[in-house]
Short mmCIF file of C-alpha atoms and ligand atoms in Angstrom, two decimals:
data_model
loop_
_atom_site.label_atom_id
_atom_site.label_comp_id
_atom_site.label_asym_id
_atom_site.label_seq_id
_atom_site.Cartn_x
_atom_site.Cartn_y
_atom_site.Cartn_z
CA UNK A 1492 15.68 -36.89 41.07
CA UNK A 1493 16.93 -33.72 39.69
CA UNK A 1494 15.30 -30.80 41.61
CA UNK A 1495 13.05 -29.11 38.77
CA UNK A 1496 11.64 -25.72 38.19
CA UNK A 1497 8.47 -25.88 40.73
CA UNK A 1498 6.35 -24.05 38.19
CA UNK A 1499 6.95 -26.32 35.78
CA UNK A 1500 3.88 -28.32 36.57
CA UNK A 1501 1.85 -25.40 35.75
CA UNK A 1502 2.94 -25.54 32.07
CA UNK A 1503 0.12 -26.26 29.70
CA UNK A 1504 1.10 -28.63 26.82
CA UNK A 1505 1.46 -27.71 23.63
CA UNK A 1506 -0.85 -30.24 22.06
CA UNK A 1507 0.00 -30.92 18.11
CA UNK A 1508 -2.60 -31.92 15.69
CA UNK A 1509 -2.54 -35.96 15.50
CA UNK A 1510 -1.26 -37.93 12.68
CA UNK A 1511 -3.59 -41.20 12.41
CA UNK A 1512 -2.39 -43.42 9.95
CA UNK A 1513 -5.37 -43.83 7.28
CA UNK A 1514 -6.99 -40.52 8.18
CA UNK A 1515 -6.64 -37.34 6.48
CA UNK A 1516 -5.17 -34.77 8.64
CA UNK A 1517 -7.15 -31.43 9.00
CA UNK A 1518 -5.35 -30.62 12.71
CA UNK A 1519 -2.53 -28.45 11.70
CA UNK A 1520 -3.10 -25.42 9.52
CA UNK A 1521 -0.63 -26.74 7.27
CA UNK A 1522 -1.45 -26.23 3.40
CA UNK A 1523 -2.06 -29.86 2.00
CA UNK A 1524 0.78 -29.19 -0.73
CA UNK A 1525 4.47 -30.62 -0.45
CA UNK A 1526 6.99 -28.17 -0.26
CA UNK A 1527 7.30 -26.78 -4.02
CA UNK A 1528 9.45 -28.72 -6.58
CA UNK A 1529 12.07 -25.65 -6.61
CA UNK A 1530 12.15 -25.59 -3.41
CA UNK A 1531 12.90 -29.34 -2.66
CA UNK A 1532 16.06 -28.92 -5.00
CA UNK A 1533 17.28 -26.33 -3.12
CA UNK A 1534 16.43 -28.16 0.41
CA UNK A 1535 18.59 -31.54 -1.49
CA UNK A 1536 21.65 -29.62 -2.66
CA UNK A 1537 22.14 -27.82 1.25
CA UNK A 1538 21.50 -31.60 2.57
CA UNK A 1539 24.56 -32.44 0.58
CA UNK A 1540 26.77 -29.97 2.33
CA UNK A 1541 25.10 -30.52 5.96
CA UNK A 1542 28.13 -31.59 7.58
CA UNK A 1543 29.04 -27.98 7.94
CA UNK A 1544 27.46 -25.60 10.43
CA UNK A 1545 24.79 -23.37 9.02
CA UNK A 1546 25.41 -19.54 8.67
CA UNK A 1547 24.80 -18.31 12.34
CA UNK A 1548 24.10 -14.56 11.02
CA UNK A 1549 21.36 -16.09 8.58
CA UNK A 1550 22.77 -13.20 6.21
CA UNK A 1551 21.59 -14.08 2.42
CA UNK A 1552 18.23 -15.02 3.67
CA UNK A 1553 17.94 -11.93 5.94
CA UNK A 1554 19.23 -9.68 2.85
CA UNK A 1555 16.36 -11.20 0.87
CA UNK A 1556 13.75 -10.81 3.26
CA UNK A 1557 14.73 -7.04 3.63
CA UNK A 1558 14.88 -6.35 0.07
CA UNK A 1559 11.56 -8.26 -0.20
CA UNK A 1560 9.64 -6.56 2.29
CA UNK A 1561 11.42 -2.98 1.79
CA UNK A 1562 12.59 -2.86 5.36
CA UNK A 1563 16.46 -2.20 6.81
CA UNK A 1564 18.00 -6.09 7.44
CA UNK A 1565 18.85 -4.75 10.99
CA UNK A 1566 15.24 -4.75 11.80
CA UNK A 1567 14.77 -8.68 10.77
CA UNK A 1568 15.54 -11.09 13.36
CA UNK A 1569 15.04 -15.06 12.49
CA UNK A 1570 14.23 -18.13 14.07
CA UNK A 1571 13.53 -21.73 14.06
CA UNK A 1572 9.85 -21.22 13.29
CA UNK A 1573 7.88 -17.85 14.88
CA UNK A 1574 7.08 -20.14 17.71
CA UNK A 1575 10.47 -19.84 18.93
CA UNK A 1576 10.56 -16.12 18.20
CA UNK A 1577 7.63 -16.09 20.40
CA UNK A 1578 9.58 -17.53 23.40
CA UNK A 1579 12.85 -15.21 22.31
CA UNK A 1580 10.16 -12.04 22.41
CA UNK A 1581 9.57 -13.14 26.49
CA UNK A 1582 13.00 -13.43 26.96
CA UNK A 1583 14.35 -10.37 25.53
CA UNK A 1584 11.86 -8.32 26.79
CA UNK A 1585 10.10 -9.81 29.97
CA UNK A 1586 11.89 -9.89 33.62
CA UNK A 1587 10.32 -12.13 36.08
CA UNK A 1588 7.19 -11.43 37.00
CA UNK A 1589 6.05 -9.01 34.32
CA UNK A 1590 2.96 -9.84 32.38
CA UNK A 1591 2.07 -11.17 28.97
CA UNK A 1592 -1.69 -10.04 27.04
CA UNK A 1593 -2.79 -12.32 24.77
CA UNK A 1594 -6.58 -13.25 23.68
CA UNK A 1595 -7.93 -16.42 24.16
CA UNK A 1596 -8.23 -18.69 22.53
CA UNK A 1597 -5.65 -17.80 20.27
CA UNK A 1598 -2.24 -19.29 19.75
CA UNK A 1599 -1.50 -21.99 22.30
CA UNK A 1600 2.02 -21.36 22.32
CA UNK A 1601 1.87 -17.83 24.10
CA UNK A 1602 0.76 -18.97 27.38
CA UNK A 1603 3.62 -21.91 27.06
CA UNK A 1604 6.27 -19.45 26.20
CA UNK A 1605 5.11 -16.94 28.74
CA UNK A 1606 5.64 -19.38 31.43
CA UNK A 1607 9.06 -20.78 30.42
CA UNK A 1608 10.27 -16.82 30.45
CA UNK A 1609 9.28 -16.70 34.02
CA UNK A 1610 6.42 -14.17 32.77
CA UNK A 1611 2.77 -14.32 34.20
CA UNK A 1612 0.17 -14.89 30.96
CA UNK A 1613 -2.86 -13.05 31.24
CA UNK A 1614 -5.57 -14.60 28.73
CA UNK A 1615 -8.65 -12.04 27.73
CA UNK A 1616 -11.46 -14.01 26.70
CA UNK A 1617 -12.74 -13.26 23.03
CA UNK A 1618 -15.76 -11.55 22.47
CA UNK A 1619 -18.81 -13.60 21.85
CA UNK A 1620 -18.33 -13.21 18.20
CA UNK A 1621 -14.65 -15.41 18.79
CA UNK A 1622 -12.88 -11.87 18.04
CA UNK A 1623 -10.40 -10.52 19.79
CA UNK A 1624 -11.88 -8.06 22.74
CA UNK A 1625 -9.43 -5.28 22.20
CA UNK A 1626 -11.32 -2.87 25.01
CA UNK A 1627 -10.55 -5.97 27.53
CA UNK A 1628 -7.16 -6.44 26.31
CA UNK A 1629 -6.45 -2.87 26.91
CA UNK A 1630 -8.17 -2.94 30.37
CA UNK A 1631 -5.96 -6.01 31.11
CA UNK A 1632 -2.86 -4.02 30.81
CA UNK A 1633 -0.77 -3.12 34.11
CA UNK A 1634 2.48 -1.56 34.81
CA UNK A 1635 3.67 -5.07 34.65
CA UNK A 1636 2.70 -5.77 31.23
CA UNK A 1637 5.38 -6.08 29.12
CA UNK A 1638 4.00 -7.85 25.91
CA UNK A 1639 0.33 -7.98 24.10
CA UNK A 1640 0.34 -10.60 21.75
CA UNK A 1641 -2.24 -9.85 18.75
CA UNK A 1642 -2.93 -12.64 16.49
CA UNK A 1643 -4.07 -11.39 13.10
CA UNK A 1644 -5.95 -13.70 11.58
CA UNK A 1645 -6.45 -15.17 14.79
CA UNK A 1646 -5.68 -18.79 15.34
CA UNK A 1647 -7.85 -20.96 16.14
CA UNK A 1648 -10.85 -18.69 15.47
CA UNK A 1649 -10.06 -17.19 11.89
CA UNK A 1650 -11.34 -13.85 12.70
CA UNK A 1651 -9.23 -10.75 11.77
CA UNK A 1652 -9.10 -7.38 13.02
CA UNK A 1653 -9.61 -4.35 10.70
CA UNK A 1654 -7.30 -1.61 9.99
CA UNK A 1655 -9.23 0.88 11.97
CA UNK A 1656 -9.68 -0.87 14.81
CA UNK A 1657 -6.06 -2.08 15.30
CA UNK A 1658 -4.83 1.58 14.49
CA UNK A 1659 -7.17 3.02 17.59
CA UNK A 1660 -6.06 -0.12 19.44
CA UNK A 1661 -2.33 0.64 18.85
CA UNK A 1662 -2.92 4.42 19.71
CA UNK A 1663 -4.13 3.36 23.17
CA UNK A 1664 -1.30 1.15 24.24
CA UNK A 1665 0.88 2.52 26.82
CA UNK A 1666 4.55 2.95 25.74
CA UNK A 1667 6.12 0.22 28.05
CA UNK A 1668 4.22 -2.58 26.12
CA UNK A 1669 5.51 -4.11 23.03
CA UNK A 1670 2.79 -4.89 20.32
CA UNK A 1671 3.69 -8.21 18.77
CA UNK A 1672 1.79 -8.70 15.71
CA UNK A 1673 1.73 -12.14 15.30
CA UNK A 1674 0.82 -12.80 11.19
CA UNK A 1675 1.65 -16.64 10.48
CA UNK A 1676 -1.62 -16.65 8.31
CA UNK A 1677 -1.49 -13.17 6.27
CA UNK A 1678 -1.11 -14.52 2.98
CA UNK A 1679 -4.64 -16.09 3.26
CA UNK A 1680 -6.24 -12.72 4.10
CA UNK A 1681 -8.75 -11.72 1.74
CA UNK A 1682 -10.40 -8.76 3.32
CA UNK A 1683 -8.44 -5.62 2.17
CA UNK A 1684 -9.42 -3.68 5.20
CA UNK A 1685 -7.01 -6.40 6.99
CA UNK A 1686 -3.56 -4.40 7.76
CA UNK A 1687 -0.13 -5.92 6.55
CA UNK A 1688 1.29 -5.23 10.07
CA UNK A 1689 4.57 -4.12 8.47
CA UNK A 1690 2.72 -0.82 6.98
CA UNK A 1691 2.11 -0.08 10.82
CA UNK A 1692 5.54 -0.35 11.88
CA UNK A 1693 7.07 3.07 11.19
CA UNK A 1694 4.08 4.86 13.16
CA UNK A 1695 4.47 2.49 16.09
CA UNK A 1696 7.81 1.89 17.16
CA UNK A 1697 6.68 -0.70 20.12
CA UNK A 1698 5.64 -3.72 17.68
CA UNK A 1699 7.12 -6.57 16.08
CA UNK A 1700 5.52 -8.29 13.43
CA UNK A 1701 6.00 -12.10 13.22
CA UNK A 1702 5.51 -13.92 9.88
CA UNK A 1703 6.50 -17.74 9.43
CA UNK A 1704 7.33 -19.86 6.54
CA UNK A 1705 5.41 -22.68 7.92
CA UNK A 1706 1.93 -22.10 6.35
CA UNK A 1707 1.84 -20.39 2.82
CA UNK A 1708 5.29 -21.24 2.08
CA UNK A 1709 4.62 -25.26 2.83
CA UNK A 1710 7.83 -25.50 5.38
CA UNK A 1711 6.45 -26.35 8.67
CA UNK A 1712 8.78 -29.59 9.17
CA UNK A 1713 11.75 -27.13 8.36
CA UNK A 1714 11.20 -24.38 10.92
CA UNK A 1715 11.79 -20.94 9.88
CA UNK A 1716 10.07 -17.52 10.63
CA UNK A 1717 11.02 -14.12 11.52
CA UNK A 1718 10.14 -11.20 13.32
CA UNK A 1719 10.49 -7.48 12.35
CA UNK A 1720 10.66 -4.76 14.42
CA UNK A 1721 12.65 -1.69 15.79
CA UNK A 1722 16.91 -2.50 15.52
CA UNK A 1723 17.46 -2.69 18.80
CA UNK A 1724 14.84 -5.39 19.71
CA UNK A 1725 15.92 -7.06 16.63
CA UNK A 1726 19.01 -7.47 18.10
CA UNK A 1727 18.26 -8.86 21.38
CA UNK A 1728 16.37 -11.32 19.71
CA UNK A 1729 19.42 -12.48 18.13
CA UNK A 1730 21.15 -12.40 21.25
CA UNK A 1731 18.95 -14.66 23.06
CA UNK A 1732 18.58 -17.29 20.21
CA UNK A 1733 19.95 -20.59 20.50
CA UNK A 1734 23.22 -20.87 18.01
CA UNK A 1735 22.54 -22.01 14.95
CA UNK A 1736 18.65 -22.50 15.24
CA UNK A 1737 17.90 -22.05 11.44
CA UNK A 1738 19.51 -25.09 9.84
CA UNK A 1739 20.96 -24.52 6.29
CA UNK A 1740 18.29 -26.86 4.53
CA UNK A 1741 15.71 -24.19 6.37
CA UNK A 1742 17.74 -21.16 4.95
CA UNK A 1743 18.01 -22.70 1.39
CA UNK A 1744 14.35 -23.77 1.35
CA UNK A 1745 13.17 -20.36 2.65
CA UNK A 1746 15.29 -18.62 -0.07
CA UNK A 1747 13.95 -20.87 -2.62
CA UNK A 1748 10.38 -20.39 -1.53
CA UNK A 1749 10.81 -16.50 -2.44
CA UNK A 1750 11.89 -17.57 -5.56
CA UNK A 1751 8.37 -19.04 -6.48
CA UNK A 1752 6.33 -16.63 -4.16
CA UNK A 1753 3.65 -16.17 -6.98
CA UNK A 1754 3.02 -19.58 -7.32
CA UNK A 1755 2.77 -20.45 -3.27
CA UNK A 1756 0.68 -17.56 -2.79
CA UNK A 1757 -1.73 -18.64 -5.61
CA UNK A 1758 -2.07 -22.23 -3.84
CA UNK A 1759 -2.44 -20.16 -0.58
CA UNK A 1760 -5.10 -18.27 -1.89
CA UNK A 1761 -6.87 -21.02 -2.79
CA UNK A 1762 -6.28 -23.14 0.58
CA UNK A 1763 -8.31 -19.74 2.08
CA UNK A 1764 -10.92 -20.20 -0.83
CA UNK A 1765 -11.44 -23.86 0.30
CA UNK A 1766 -12.10 -22.50 3.82
CA UNK A 1767 -14.72 -20.15 3.10
CA UNK A 1768 -16.25 -22.81 1.52
CA UNK A 1769 -16.40 -24.99 4.03
CA UNK A 1770 -17.47 -22.67 6.39
CA UNK A 1771 -20.22 -21.42 4.03
CA UNK A 1772 -21.44 -25.13 3.94
CA UNK A 1773 -21.12 -26.23 7.63
CA UNK A 1774 -23.37 -22.91 7.92
CA UNK A 1775 -25.61 -24.32 5.71
CA UNK A 1776 -25.70 -27.88 7.94
CA UNK A 1777 -26.45 -25.54 10.57
CA UNK A 1778 -23.45 -25.07 12.80
CA UNK A 1779 -22.29 -21.76 13.90
CA UNK A 1780 -18.79 -20.64 12.26
CA UNK A 1781 -17.47 -17.38 12.31
CA UNK A 1782 -16.00 -15.51 8.93
CA UNK A 1783 -12.41 -16.88 8.39
CA UNK A 1784 -9.71 -15.03 6.94
CA UNK A 1785 -7.41 -17.97 6.98
CA UNK A 1786 -6.94 -21.36 5.50
CA UNK A 1787 -8.97 -22.95 8.57
CA UNK A 1788 -12.23 -22.40 10.07
CA UNK A 1789 -13.81 -22.72 13.69
CA UNK A 1790 -16.50 -24.29 15.31
CA UNK A 1791 -17.60 -23.15 18.63
CA UNK A 1792 -19.14 -26.41 19.54
CA UNK A 1793 -18.35 -26.26 23.49
CA UNK A 1794 -18.89 -29.49 25.38
CA UNK A 1795 -19.62 -31.37 22.09
CA UNK A 1796 -16.32 -29.98 20.80
CA UNK A 1797 -14.91 -33.94 21.90
CA UNK A 1798 -17.59 -35.95 20.56
CA UNK A 1799 -17.40 -34.06 16.97
CA UNK A 1800 -13.70 -34.45 16.95
CA UNK A 1801 -14.40 -38.67 17.78
CA UNK A 1802 -17.01 -38.55 14.95
CA UNK A 1803 -14.64 -36.74 12.35
CA UNK A 1804 -12.24 -39.56 13.39
CA UNK A 1805 -14.80 -42.35 12.49
CA UNK A 1806 -15.08 -40.51 9.19
CA UNK A 1807 -11.24 -40.73 8.89
CA UNK A 1808 -10.52 -37.23 9.34
CA UNK A 1809 -8.28 -35.63 11.92
CA UNK A 1810 -9.32 -32.32 13.27
CA UNK A 1811 -8.25 -30.11 16.32
CA UNK A 1812 -10.28 -30.35 19.28
CA UNK A 1813 -9.92 -27.63 21.85
CA UNK A 1814 -12.60 -29.36 24.56
CA UNK A 1815 -14.79 -27.63 25.58
CA UNK A 1816 -14.28 -24.67 23.53
CA UNK A 1817 -14.63 -25.69 19.76
CA UNK A 1818 -13.01 -27.56 17.00
CA UNK A 1819 -10.57 -26.23 14.37
CA UNK A 1820 -10.96 -27.63 10.90
CA UNK A 1821 -8.09 -26.87 8.62
CA UNK A 1822 -8.71 -26.47 4.88
CA UNK A 1823 -6.89 -29.49 3.13
CA UNK A 1824 -7.44 -30.87 -0.61
CA UNK A 1825 -11.01 -30.73 -1.91
CA UNK A 1826 -11.68 -34.27 -1.70
CA UNK A 1827 -10.53 -34.41 2.05
CA UNK A 1828 -12.86 -31.16 2.80
CA UNK A 1829 -15.44 -33.17 1.60
CA UNK A 1830 -14.78 -36.23 3.71
CA UNK A 1831 -14.99 -33.55 6.68
CA UNK A 1832 -18.28 -31.96 5.35
CA UNK A 1833 -19.82 -35.19 5.27
CA UNK A 1834 -18.67 -35.96 8.81
CA UNK A 1835 -20.35 -33.05 10.07
CA UNK A 1836 -23.71 -33.33 8.24
CA UNK A 1837 -23.92 -36.79 10.11
CA UNK A 1838 -23.11 -35.66 13.38
CA UNK A 1839 -25.73 -35.98 15.87
CA UNK A 1840 -27.17 -32.58 16.75
CA UNK A 1841 -27.58 -32.16 20.54
C1 LIG B 532 1.49 -22.09 12.98
C2 LIG B 532 1.82 -20.60 13.76
C3 LIG B 532 2.89 -19.77 13.80
C4 LIG B 532 3.95 -20.48 13.67
O1 LIG B 532 4.81 -21.58 13.64
P1 LIG B 532 6.12 -22.29 13.21
O2 LIG B 532 6.57 -22.01 14.43
O3 LIG B 532 6.80 -20.88 12.49
O4 LIG B 532 5.99 -22.98 12.75
C5 LIG B 532 2.88 -18.66 14.86
N1 LIG B 532 1.73 -18.18 14.90
C6 LIG B 532 0.66 -18.79 15.00
C7 LIG B 532 -0.85 -18.30 15.48
C8 LIG B 532 0.28 -19.79 14.02
O5 LIG B 532 -0.67 -20.32 14.06
#
């Protein structure tokens, strides 16, 4: 047998939301609608020339994003989903044994990409209110810390950090540490106090903002994300990437999604409203549900987590269980959400 890295056995597995035939999937924070027809058309055209390699520098999409976001293209690095960029950040910034701080629970890729990148993951438990514990995260920073991931809004709890708290936090993070603001759910935010991370870039050079086309833009299956950061770090992210990792159909899809962004954002706001409605209904049914700023909500069910997931599946709804902490439920179509609510109302109380 090929000798493997001895630390691979400690690698946490990325558990994807299950797809169960005949059941509705509220497990992966996707928007339930298919890609926009204009996007599907653009993908079909790109597929017709897919015998050719894609543009390795992703020039057209990068320039379009730069114009759209009002930043220089040198500050943007695209990737095969923003999860790939999480890994590229570790690869570009961390030497073996350096530390990566993140809230827990948060996005399950953070510990995985840290270990793969030979860095040490440092999870910091959330507050009792299921939010990032920013004081504890600051206290966890050492001389070896190189990255702090801040997931805003946080997956899977749906909670979000307000501008004043975030600005205060960033001012206190030492200069040798990169703050990565993972804003995969930015388009679903309804509270104006929650900052757009791009507005913090100029005042804070040691920041990278991560965005994705997987959620509000409905392109999870095509894999496009991007980082906006200082030009030298953006350049480093490109240099550690797998060549051609953003396919031509993916580049075409992302460009076309920007053409119809207003439509996509309206649908995203509707999904976020559904998540808030579910949260309110679940609270009315007696569940604890923290305020959500995303297209999903969080049920901190502790030891009852697995039982809830099985009960939901009996009602033909797949949820995402993080046993023994809680269940994350993505907002689907209204009738799908109704199925989840019915399952929740009949869940036997402990
Ligand atoms: C879904 C998600 C991403 C984006 O994943 P892609 O790789 O772009 O599909 C990034 N961060 C968080 C917190 C997410 O939930």
